[in-house]
Structure formats: structure tokens, C-alpha cells
Coordinates of C-alpha atoms in Angstrom, one line a residue:
Chain A
M492 CA 19.1 -1.9 8.3
V493 CA 16.7 -3.2 10.9
G494 CA 13.7 -1.4 12.5
I495 CA 13.2 -2.7 16.0
G496 CA 9.9 -0.8 16.4
P497 CA 9.0 1.6 19.2
G498 CA 10.4 -0.5 22.1
S499 CA 8.5 -3.5 23.2
A500 CA 9.6 -6.9 21.9
S501 CA 6.0 -7.6 21.0
D502 CA 6.1 -4.8 18.4
M503 CA 9.2 -6.1 16.6
T504 CA 8.5 -8.1 13.5
P505 CA 9.8 -11.7 13.1
R506 CA 11.7 -10.4 10.0
A507 CA 13.6 -7.9 12.2
R508 CA 14.2 -10.3 15.0
K509 CA 15.6 -12.9 12.6
A510 CA 17.9 -10.3 11.0
I511 CA 19.4 -9.5 14.4
E512 CA 19.7 -13.1 15.3
C513 CA 21.6 -13.8 12.1
A514 CA 23.9 -10.9 12.5
E515 CA 27.5 -11.2 13.7
I516 CA 27.7 -7.5 14.5
V517 CA 24.9 -5.3 15.7
V518 CA 25.3 -1.5 15.4
G519 CA 23.2 1.2 17.0
Y520 CA 22.6 3.7 19.8
D521 CA 23.3 2.2 23.3
T522 CA 19.7 2.9 24.3
Y523 CA 18.4 0.8 21.4
L524 CA 21.0 -2.0 22.0
D525 CA 19.7 -2.1 25.6
L526 CA 16.1 -2.6 24.3
I527 CA 17.2 -5.8 22.5
Q528 CA 19.8 -7.0 25.0
D529 CA 18.4 -10.6 25.0
L530 CA 19.2 -10.9 21.3
L531 CA 22.8 -9.8 21.6
S532 CA 24.6 -12.6 23.4
G533 CA 27.7 -13.8 21.6
K534 CA 27.6 -10.9 19.2
A535 CA 29.9 -7.9 18.7
T536 CA 28.3 -4.6 19.1
I537 CA 29.2 -1.1 18.0
G538 CA 27.4 1.4 20.2
T539 CA 27.2 5.1 21.0
G540 CA 30.2 5.0 23.4
M541 CA 32.6 4.2 20.6
M542 CA 31.8 6.7 17.9
Q543 CA 29.3 9.1 16.4
E544 CA 26.5 8.4 13.9
I545 CA 28.4 8.7 10.7
D546 CA 31.5 6.9 11.9
R547 CA 29.4 4.2 13.4
C548 CA 27.5 3.6 10.1
Q549 CA 30.8 3.8 8.2
A550 CA 32.2 1.1 10.5
A551 CA 29.1 -1.0 9.8
V552 CA 29.6 -0.6 6.1
E553 CA 33.3 -1.6 6.3
Q554 CA 32.5 -4.7 8.4
A555 CA 29.9 -5.7 5.8
M556 CA 32.5 -5.2 3.0
D557 CA 34.7 -7.5 5.0
G558 CA 32.0 -10.2 4.6
K559 CA 30.4 -9.9 8.0
Q560 CA 26.6 -10.0 8.5
V561 CA 25.9 -6.6 10.1
A562 CA 22.6 -5.4 11.5
V563 CA 22.3 -1.6 11.9
I564 CA 19.3 -1.0 14.2
S565 CA 17.0 2.0 14.4
S566 CA 14.2 2.4 16.8
G567 CA 10.9 2.7 15.0
D568 CA 11.3 2.4 11.3
P569 CA 14.9 2.8 9.9
G570 CA 13.3 4.4 6.8
V571 CA 11.7 7.3 8.7
Y572 CA 14.4 9.7 10.0
G573 CA 16.4 6.5 10.8
M574 CA 19.8 5.1 9.6
A575 CA 18.7 3.6 6.3
G576 CA 19.5 6.7 4.2
L577 CA 22.9 7.3 5.8
V578 CA 24.0 3.8 5.2
L579 CA 22.9 3.8 1.6
E580 CA 24.6 7.2 1.1
L581 CA 27.9 5.7 2.5
V582 CA 27.6 2.5 0.5
S583 CA 27.1 4.4 -2.7
K584 CA 30.5 6.0 -2.4
Y585 CA 32.1 2.7 -3.2
P586 CA 32.2 1.1 -6.7
A587 CA 29.2 -1.2 -7.3
T588 CA 31.5 -4.2 -7.5
V589 CA 32.6 -4.0 -3.8
Q590 CA 29.3 -2.7 -2.3
P591 CA 27.7 -4.8 0.4
K592 CA 24.1 -5.8 -0.2
V593 CA 21.8 -3.6 1.9
N594 CA 18.3 -4.7 3.0
V595 CA 16.0 -2.3 4.7
I596 CA 13.6 -4.1 7.1
P597 CA 10.8 -1.8 8.2
G598 CA 9.6 -1.4 11.8
I599 CA 6.6 0.1 13.4
S600 CA 7.3 3.8 13.2
A601 CA 7.2 6.1 16.1
V602 CA 4.3 7.9 14.5
S603 CA 2.3 4.7 14.0
A604 CA 2.9 3.7 17.6
A605 CA 1.9 7.2 18.9
A606 CA -1.2 7.3 16.8
A607 CA -2.4 3.9 18.0
I608 CA -2.0 5.1 21.6
L609 CA -4.0 8.3 20.9
G610 CA -6.8 6.6 19.0
A611 CA -7.0 7.1 15.3
P612 CA -5.6 10.6 14.4
L613 CA -4.0 9.5 11.1
M614 CA -7.2 8.4 9.3
H615 CA -6.8 11.1 6.8
D616 CA -3.9 12.8 4.9
F617 CA -1.0 13.7 7.2
A618 CA 2.4 15.4 7.1
V619 CA 5.4 14.2 9.1
I620 CA 7.9 16.9 10.1
S621 CA 11.0 16.9 12.2
L622 CA 11.8 20.1 14.1
S623 CA 15.4 19.3 14.4
D624 CA 17.5 22.0 12.7
L625 CA 20.8 20.2 13.1
L626 CA 20.8 19.0 9.5
T627 CA 18.0 21.2 8.0
P628 CA 17.8 25.0 7.7
W629 CA 15.0 26.3 10.0
E630 CA 13.5 28.2 7.0
V631 CA 12.8 25.0 5.2
I632 CA 11.1 23.5 8.3
E633 CA 9.1 26.6 8.9
K634 CA 7.9 26.7 5.2
R635 CA 6.8 23.0 5.6
I636 CA 4.8 23.8 8.8
E637 CA 3.1 26.7 6.9
M638 CA 2.2 24.5 4.0
A639 CA 1.0 21.5 6.1
A640 CA -1.1 23.9 8.2
A641 CA -2.6 25.6 5.1
G642 CA -3.3 22.2 3.5
D643 CA -5.3 21.0 6.6
F644 CA -3.0 18.0 7.0
V645 CA -2.9 16.2 10.3
I646 CA 0.7 17.1 11.4
A647 CA 2.9 14.6 13.2
I648 CA 6.0 16.2 14.7
Y649 CA 9.3 14.4 15.5
N650 CA 12.0 16.0 17.6
P651 CA 9.6 18.7 18.9
K652 CA 11.9 20.1 21.5
S653 CA 15.3 19.6 23.1
I654 CA 17.1 21.4 26.0
R655 CA 18.7 23.7 23.6
R656 CA 15.8 24.1 21.2
T657 CA 12.6 25.2 22.8
S658 CA 11.1 28.0 20.6
Q659 CA 10.3 26.0 17.5
I660 CA 7.2 24.2 18.9
E661 CA 5.8 27.6 19.8
T662 CA 6.3 28.7 16.2
V663 CA 4.4 25.6 15.1
R664 CA 1.6 26.5 17.4
E665 CA 1.4 30.1 16.1
I666 CA 1.5 29.1 12.4
T667 CA -1.1 26.4 12.8
L668 CA -3.4 28.7 14.8
K669 CA -3.6 30.9 11.8
H670 CA -5.2 28.1 9.8
R671 CA -7.3 26.1 12.3
G672 CA -9.3 26.5 15.5
A673 CA -7.8 27.0 19.0
D674 CA -9.7 23.9 20.2
T675 CA -8.2 21.6 17.5
P676 CA -7.1 18.4 19.3
V677 CA -3.4 17.8 19.9
G678 CA -2.0 14.6 21.2
I679 CA 1.4 14.1 22.8
V680 CA 3.0 10.7 23.3
H681 CA 6.2 9.8 25.2
H682 CA 8.0 6.4 25.1
A683 CA 5.3 4.6 23.1
S684 CA 5.2 0.9 23.9
R685 CA 8.0 1.2 26.5
T686 CA 7.6 1.0 30.3
R687 CA 7.3 4.7 30.8
E688 CA 4.7 5.2 28.1
H689 CA 2.6 8.3 28.6
M690 CA 0.1 10.3 26.6
A691 CA -1.7 13.6 27.0
L692 CA -4.5 15.2 25.0
S693 CA -4.7 18.9 24.7
T694 CA -5.7 21.6 22.2
L695 CA -3.8 23.7 19.7
E696 CA -4.2 26.7 22.0
N697 CA -2.7 25.0 25.1
F698 CA -0.6 22.0 24.1
T699 CA 2.8 23.8 24.5
N700 CA 2.0 23.9 28.2
E701 CA 2.2 20.1 28.4
H702 CA 5.5 18.4 29.0
I703 CA 7.3 18.0 25.6
D704 CA 10.9 16.9 25.2
M705 CA 13.1 15.1 22.6
F706 CA 11.3 11.8 23.3
S707 CA 7.8 13.2 22.6
L708 CA 5.8 12.8 19.4
V709 CA 3.2 15.4 18.8
I710 CA 0.2 15.0 16.6
I711 CA -1.9 18.0 15.7
G712 CA -5.4 17.2 14.3
N713 CA -6.8 18.6 11.1
S714 CA -10.0 20.7 11.1
Q715 CA -12.2 17.7 11.4
T716 CA -10.3 15.9 14.2
Y717 CA -12.2 15.4 17.5
I718 CA -11.8 13.8 20.9
A719 CA -14.5 11.3 22.0
D720 CA -14.2 9.1 25.1
G721 CA -10.5 10.0 25.5
K722 CA -9.6 9.0 22.0
M723 CA -8.4 11.3 19.3
V724 CA -10.1 10.6 16.0
T725 CA -9.8 12.1 12.5
P726 CA -12.9 11.1 10.6
R727 CA -12.4 9.5 7.2
G728 CA -15.6 11.0 5.9
Y729 CA -18.1 8.1 6.3
R730 CA -21.7 9.2 6.7
L731 CA -22.7 7.4 9.9
Chain B
M293 CA -8.1 -3.1 15.7
V294 CA -5.2 -5.2 14.4
G295 CA -2.6 -4.2 11.7
I296 CA -1.4 -7.3 9.9
G297 CA 1.3 -5.4 8.1
P298 CA 1.8 -5.4 4.3
G299 CA 1.2 -9.1 3.7
S300 CA 4.0 -11.6 4.7
A301 CA 3.7 -13.2 8.1
S302 CA 7.2 -12.2 8.9
D303 CA 6.1 -8.6 8.8
M304 CA 3.3 -9.1 11.4
T305 CA 4.3 -8.2 15.0
P306 CA 3.9 -10.7 17.8
R307 CA 1.3 -8.4 19.4
A308 CA -0.8 -8.4 16.3
R309 CA -0.5 -12.2 16.0
K310 CA -1.5 -12.7 19.6
A311 CA -4.5 -10.5 19.3
I312 CA -5.8 -12.5 16.3
E313 CA -5.0 -15.8 18.1
C314 CA -7.0 -14.6 21.2
A315 CA -10.0 -13.4 19.2
E316 CA -13.2 -15.4 18.9
I317 CA -14.3 -13.4 15.8
V318 CA -12.1 -12.0 13.1
V319 CA -13.5 -9.3 10.8
G320 CA -11.9 -7.9 7.6
Y321 CA -11.8 -7.9 3.8
D322 CA -11.7 -11.4 2.4
T323 CA -8.3 -10.6 0.8
Y324 CA -6.8 -9.9 4.2
L325 CA -8.5 -12.8 5.9
D326 CA -6.9 -15.0 3.2
L327 CA -3.4 -13.6 4.1
I328 CA -3.8 -14.9 7.7
Q329 CA -5.7 -18.1 7.0
D330 CA -3.5 -20.2 9.2
L331 CA -4.5 -18.2 12.2
L332 CA -8.3 -18.5 11.6
S333 CA -9.1 -22.2 12.3
G334 CA -11.9 -22.5 14.8
K335 CA -12.8 -18.9 14.6
A336 CA -15.9 -17.1 13.2
T337 CA -15.1 -14.6 10.5
I338 CA -17.0 -11.7 9.1
G339 CA -15.7 -11.0 5.6
T340 CA -16.4 -8.9 2.5
G341 CA -19.0 -11.3 1.1
M342 CA -21.3 -10.7 4.0
M343 CA -21.6 -6.9 4.2
Q344 CA -20.0 -3.6 3.4
E345 CA -17.3 -1.7 5.4
I346 CA -19.6 0.2 7.8
D347 CA -22.0 -2.7 8.4
R348 CA -19.0 -5.0 9.0
C349 CA -17.5 -2.7 11.6
Q350 CA -20.9 -2.2 13.2
A351 CA -21.3 -6.0 13.4
A352 CA -17.8 -6.1 15.0
V353 CA -18.8 -3.5 17.6
E354 CA -22.0 -5.3 18.4
Q355 CA -20.3 -8.6 18.9
A356 CA -17.8 -6.9 21.2
M357 CA -20.6 -5.4 23.2
D358 CA -22.0 -8.9 23.6
G359 CA -18.7 -9.7 25.4
K360 CA -16.9 -11.4 22.5
Q361 CA -13.2 -10.9 21.8
V362 CA -13.2 -9.4 18.3
A363 CA -10.2 -8.7 16.0
V364 CA -10.9 -6.2 13.2
I365 CA -8.0 -6.6 10.8
S366 CA -6.5 -4.0 8.4
S367 CA -3.6 -4.6 6.1
G368 CA -0.7 -2.3 6.8
D369 CA -1.5 -0.1 9.8
P370 CA -5.1 0.2 10.9
G371 CA -4.3 3.7 12.0
V372 CA -3.4 4.9 8.5
Y373 CA -6.5 4.9 6.2
G374 CA -7.5 1.7 8.0
M375 CA -10.4 0.7 10.1
A376 CA -9.3 2.1 13.5
G377 CA -11.1 5.4 13.0
L378 CA -14.4 3.9 11.7
V379 CA -14.6 1.5 14.7
L380 CA -13.9 4.3 17.2
E381 CA -16.5 6.5 15.5
L382 CA -19.1 3.7 15.7
V383 CA -18.2 2.9 19.3
S384 CA -18.5 6.6 20.4
K385 CA -22.2 6.6 19.4
Y386 CA -23.0 4.4 22.5
P387 CA -23.0 5.5 26.1
A388 CA -19.6 5.2 27.8
T389 CA -21.0 2.6 30.2
V390 CA -21.8 0.0 27.4
Q391 CA -18.8 0.8 25.1
P392 CA -16.5 -2.1 24.4
K393 CA -12.8 -1.5 25.1
V394 CA -10.9 -0.8 21.8
N395 CA -7.2 -1.3 21.4
V396 CA -5.4 -0.2 18.3
I397 CA -2.4 -2.5 17.5
P398 CA -0.2 -0.8 14.9
G399 CA 1.2 -2.7 11.9
I400 CA 3.9 -2.0 9.3
S401 CA 2.2 0.6 7.1
A402 CA 2.1 0.3 3.3
V403 CA 4.2 3.4 3.1
S404 CA 6.9 2.0 5.3
A405 CA 6.9 -1.2 3.4
A406 CA 7.1 0.5 0.1
A407 CA 9.9 2.9 1.2
A408 CA 12.0 -0.1 2.4
I409 CA 11.7 -1.7 -1.0
L410 CA 12.7 1.5 -2.8
G411 CA 15.7 2.3 -0.5
A412 CA 15.3 5.3 1.9
P413 CA 13.0 7.9 0.3
L414 CA 11.4 9.0 3.6
M415 CA 14.6 10.2 5.4
H416 CA 13.2 13.7 5.4
D417 CA 9.8 15.3 6.0
F418 CA 7.0 13.7 4.0
A419 CA 3.3 14.0 3.3
V420 CA 0.9 11.1 2.9
I421 CA -2.1 11.7 0.6
S422 CA -4.8 9.4 -0.6
L423 CA -6.2 10.2 -4.1
S424 CA -9.5 8.4 -3.4
D425 CA -12.3 11.0 -3.7
L426 CA -15.0 8.6 -2.5
L427 CA -15.1 10.1 1.0
T428 CA -13.1 13.4 0.4
P429 CA -13.9 16.2 -2.0
W430 CA -11.3 16.4 -4.8
E431 CA -10.7 20.1 -4.1
V432 CA -9.4 19.2 -0.7
I433 CA -7.1 16.6 -2.1
E434 CA -5.9 18.9 -4.8
K435 CA -5.1 21.7 -2.3
R436 CA -3.1 19.2 -0.3
I437 CA -1.0 18.1 -3.3
E438 CA -0.4 21.8 -4.1
M439 CA 0.8 22.5 -0.5
A440 CA 2.9 19.3 -0.3
A441 CA 4.6 20.1 -3.6
A442 CA 5.2 23.7 -2.6
G443 CA 6.7 22.6 0.8
D444 CA 9.1 20.3 -0.9
F445 CA 7.8 17.3 1.0
V446 CA 8.5 13.8 -0.1
I447 CA 5.0 12.8 -1.2
A448 CA 3.6 9.3 -0.6
I449 CA 0.4 8.6 -2.5
Y450 CA -2.2 5.9 -1.5
N451 CA -4.9 4.9 -3.9
P452 CA -3.3 6.6 -6.9
K453 CA -5.6 5.2 -9.5
S454 CA -8.5 2.9 -10.0
I455 CA -10.4 1.7 -13.1
R456 CA -12.9 4.5 -12.7
R457 CA -10.4 7.1 -11.5
T458 CA -7.4 7.7 -13.8
S459 CA -6.9 11.5 -14.2
Q460 CA -6.0 12.4 -10.6
I461 CA -2.4 11.0 -10.8
E462 CA -1.8 13.1 -13.9
T463 CA -2.9 16.2 -12.0
V464 CA -0.4 15.2 -9.2
R465 CA 2.3 15.1 -11.8
E466 CA 1.3 18.5 -13.3
I467 CA 1.1 20.2 -9.9
T468 CA 4.4 18.8 -8.6
L469 CA 6.2 19.6 -11.9
K470 CA 5.5 23.3 -11.2
H471 CA 7.6 23.0 -8.0
R472 CA 10.4 20.5 -8.7
G473 CA 12.6 19.2 -11.5
A474 CA 11.3 16.8 -14.3
D475 CA 14.1 14.3 -13.3
T476 CA 12.9 14.1 -9.6
P477 CA 12.9 10.4 -8.8
V478 CA 9.5 8.6 -8.3
G479 CA 9.2 5.1 -7.0
I480 CA 6.2 2.8 -7.5
V481 CA 5.6 -0.3 -5.4
H482 CA 3.0 -3.0 -5.9
H483 CA 2.1 -5.7 -3.4
A484 CA 5.0 -4.9 -1.0
S485 CA 6.1 -8.1 0.9
R486 CA 3.6 -10.3 -1.0
T487 CA 4.5 -12.9 -3.6
R488 CA 3.7 -10.5 -6.5
E489 CA 6.0 -7.7 -5.1
H490 CA 7.2 -5.4 -7.8
M491 CA 8.9 -2.0 -7.9
A492 CA 9.7 0.5 -10.5
L493 CA 11.9 3.7 -10.5
S494 CA 11.0 6.5 -12.8
T495 CA 11.0 10.3 -12.9
L496 CA 8.4 13.0 -12.2
E497 CA 8.3 13.6 -16.0
N498 CA 7.6 10.0 -16.9
F499 CA 6.2 8.1 -14.0
T500 CA 2.6 8.1 -15.1
N501 CA 3.6 5.9 -18.0
E502 CA 4.4 3.1 -15.6
H503 CA 1.8 0.6 -14.5
I504 CA -0.2 2.2 -11.6
D505 CA -3.4 0.7 -10.1
M506 CA -5.3 0.7 -6.8
F507 CA -2.6 -1.6 -5.3
S508 CA 0.2 0.7 -6.1
L509 CA 1.9 3.0 -3.7
V510 CA 3.7 6.0 -5.3
I511 CA 6.5 7.9 -3.6
I512 CA 7.6 11.2 -5.2
G513 CA 11.1 12.4 -4.0
N514 CA 11.8 15.9 -2.8
S515 CA 14.2 18.3 -4.5
Q516 CA 17.2 16.5 -2.9
T517 CA 16.2 12.9 -3.6
Y518 CA 18.4 10.9 -5.9
I519 CA 18.8 7.4 -7.2
A520 CA 22.1 5.6 -6.7
D521 CA 22.8 1.9 -7.4
G522 CA 19.1 1.3 -8.0
K523 CA 18.0 2.7 -4.6
M524 CA 16.0 5.9 -4.0
V525 CA 17.5 8.0 -1.3
T526 CA 16.4 11.3 0.2
P527 CA 19.5 12.6 2.0
R528 CA 19.0 13.7 5.6
G529 CA 21.6 16.4 5.3
Y530 CA 24.8 14.8 6.7
R531 CA 28.0 16.2 5.2
L532 CA 29.8 13.1 4.0

């Protein structure tokens, strides 16, 4: 399980690069395989075209059980909404004696990459929430937003919006507005560390007017977060 | 602001390495300077011996304003309880015309490194909380623990315990036990990706009997987290 980081080769760790170089088979979304194309020559790949998420990871597990060195890649960190869990779940269905050895190699997560572009919004306690309700009941997600807002956590949101799913981010705005000021800073980052990288700074009142899609990462400040000189900063509490 | 990752050179990104190589002055805790000693020859360093956190970062800012290339290093990710915020806070005290340019280069965070060693505990929504009450009132921290526990977040804990501060982790245990089962898995990682790396798996009932110190990172599972074949896994919700 290899985290390739947010996109640029300069954000991929040597450990991750080596794991891909040593692999005979590389498995992942076509978009992510494209990002590491220069590492793939002479290797078999299993991409999006061939099968869906579960089937693809199952194929990876079976190849590994056949003795192959397999790298399953995730963008960002495979341990944060990535493929690490699915592969471990699939592996654990087999008797321990035949299970392949699984190593998780962390990558720079999307939330770390987005925070770095915005400034330093994660200097204090934060909650990471995905708004995707494909695999999680919406009530669970909504409860978490409520708790994170009430606890004055900085809130980082994965999968904020898709073509089909547009109302959830408005609900986040409404819930959070009950707990913090309308001028609380909100940062939105697209395609961190890729060629189309883009960031916007807004407020809790207005941020849903910005362009947000499935490639966006949204970070809502806590009650102390401020913007200075175009950077979003959550103070740690030093007396300066 | 450079994140050197959890410790091993193989977990430091090429972007971070290059920033240190290009710097004339490298600033950071002595322990972290030691971790990157092979990159420091011919460079000036400002370490722990010379001054405290704020003074050290202030010195870094002043050197940068003098036109020097300065790398302020943090272990893990400088954007997660690291030095990125403090430096931006100090820089913003100067008029925009004289401010040095600050880039935050993310690193593999301690929580990502710990999660990878434990398996895949962060596959679902999680909260990151520091128990250090040096800069944050304990009531704020306690409220966040309560909210994170009630929201069924996976909870990652930085600074769980120090010589002076031992009762807080017991309070975390008590609060979380009100919301989830006594057999909820808890993982404890020390010195991720360094030579003394160590991990332990326990339960919410018993984890405070394990060795925990200021170098530990503690991850408490959510209500769905399980341990299989020695790995801690929080399921994403796939029907397998």
C-alpha cells in the first residue's frame, strides 16, 4: 500500500518510490497511475478501466498470494480514506498461513498538502470528515459535523461535493454557523501540488459561493483562526 | 518551514530535502537537527541549546529578512502542531513590504506514520487532539475529547503524557468509555520510522496500562474498528 502524495514527484517519499520501483504489478486509479507514469515501464498495471475498487484490490491480493510484488497506490496517504483498509480487510478473509505480507507506506495526505498551501490552519486540534455518503449513512456524517463544530475543532472536509451531491456542504455551513462567527476563515484548495493547483480564501458565511467540487479540500478555521497577508493561520496559543 | 517526516531519511520528500540543501541556515530542535546531520555540513544551525522556541523562530525570521535562505525544520509535518504557524505569526508582525517569503513544505505527519504502523485505523473520519495544556486551557481540550468521543470519531492523540502531566490520558479513557465499548481497539506507537520504533495494541479498557510518554502517539478506534491478524483496521463501509 503506497502513498504517492498529492501529485508532484517532489512530494513522494523515497520509500514510496522504491516500493513502486520494486513492484512487478502496480494497481490503482488510472489518474494516479498517470501521475507516476515514468515509474511504470516494464510493469504490469491494473487500472480503473479493468475493474472497480473492490475487485481491483482483490486482484492485487490474489497476485500477492501468487508471490508477486504488488504496489497498490493511493494518492495522498493510503491510510486516510485510501486503499490500506480495504486491502487489509480483504487479506484478513484468508487463513493467516496464506496471507501475503502487507506494508502501508504513508504519503503526504491531501489535508497536509492543502494546509501547507493555505498557510498553517492545522496548528491546533482538528477533525477530518468526508462528506461522501456512498459508504456512510448521512446521519453519522451530520452528527460528526455537529460535534466537530461544537468542539471548536478546525474542520477539514474531504469529498465536499460532487455532481450528484451538492446540498451537504450547505448543511456543513449551516451547522458550523451555529457555533462560530460568520467571518471565520475558510480555505479551499484544488489539485494541491499538481499543475492546476488553486486556492481560495473565504469566510464561513460565503465559502459555498466559491467553486467546490470532488477534487476540493475545504478547511474551516476554529474560533481563533485568522487570515494575515493572504495566509490562513490557527494560532497555537503562544503569547507574542 | 520544512517537514522532515517522522525520522527516517526514506520518509523525507525530495522537496523537503532540497529545501534543506539550499538553505544557508537550518533552525530546529537539536533532536531533529541530529536526524538530518548528513545534510548540514557547511551550514549554520540554530538549535535548542541556543534559545527557546519563540526566540529561535524569531531569529529565523530575522535572518530571512536579512536575505538569508533559512530552513526551519519540524519533525513530521510543520503544519500539524509544528512551527509553521508560529513563524507565520511572527512574520505577520512586520509590514508586508519587508516580510520574507514563507513556504510551508509538508512532511509525513506523526499521525500518518503511526497509523501506517498500526494498519489502517484512519480509514474513516478522525479527530486529532493534543493533550498538552501548556498553551491551551484544559477545559477546551476536555470539551474536544467529549465531542470527538460522542461523534464516534477515531481519535488520534498527540502529547498524551509527560513526566509532569499524567492524569489527562486517564480522563480521555473515562470520557471515551462513556461512548464506546471497553474492547474498542487502541494503538500506541513510539518513535515511528526511527530505530527505536515500537507499537502496542490494547483496548479502551486497558490501554493506559501500556507504556505511554511524550513520544507516544495514541490512536483510539471508533465503534467499528477491529483488530485482525495484528493490524488495527477501521472499515470504510464496503460490503465484502
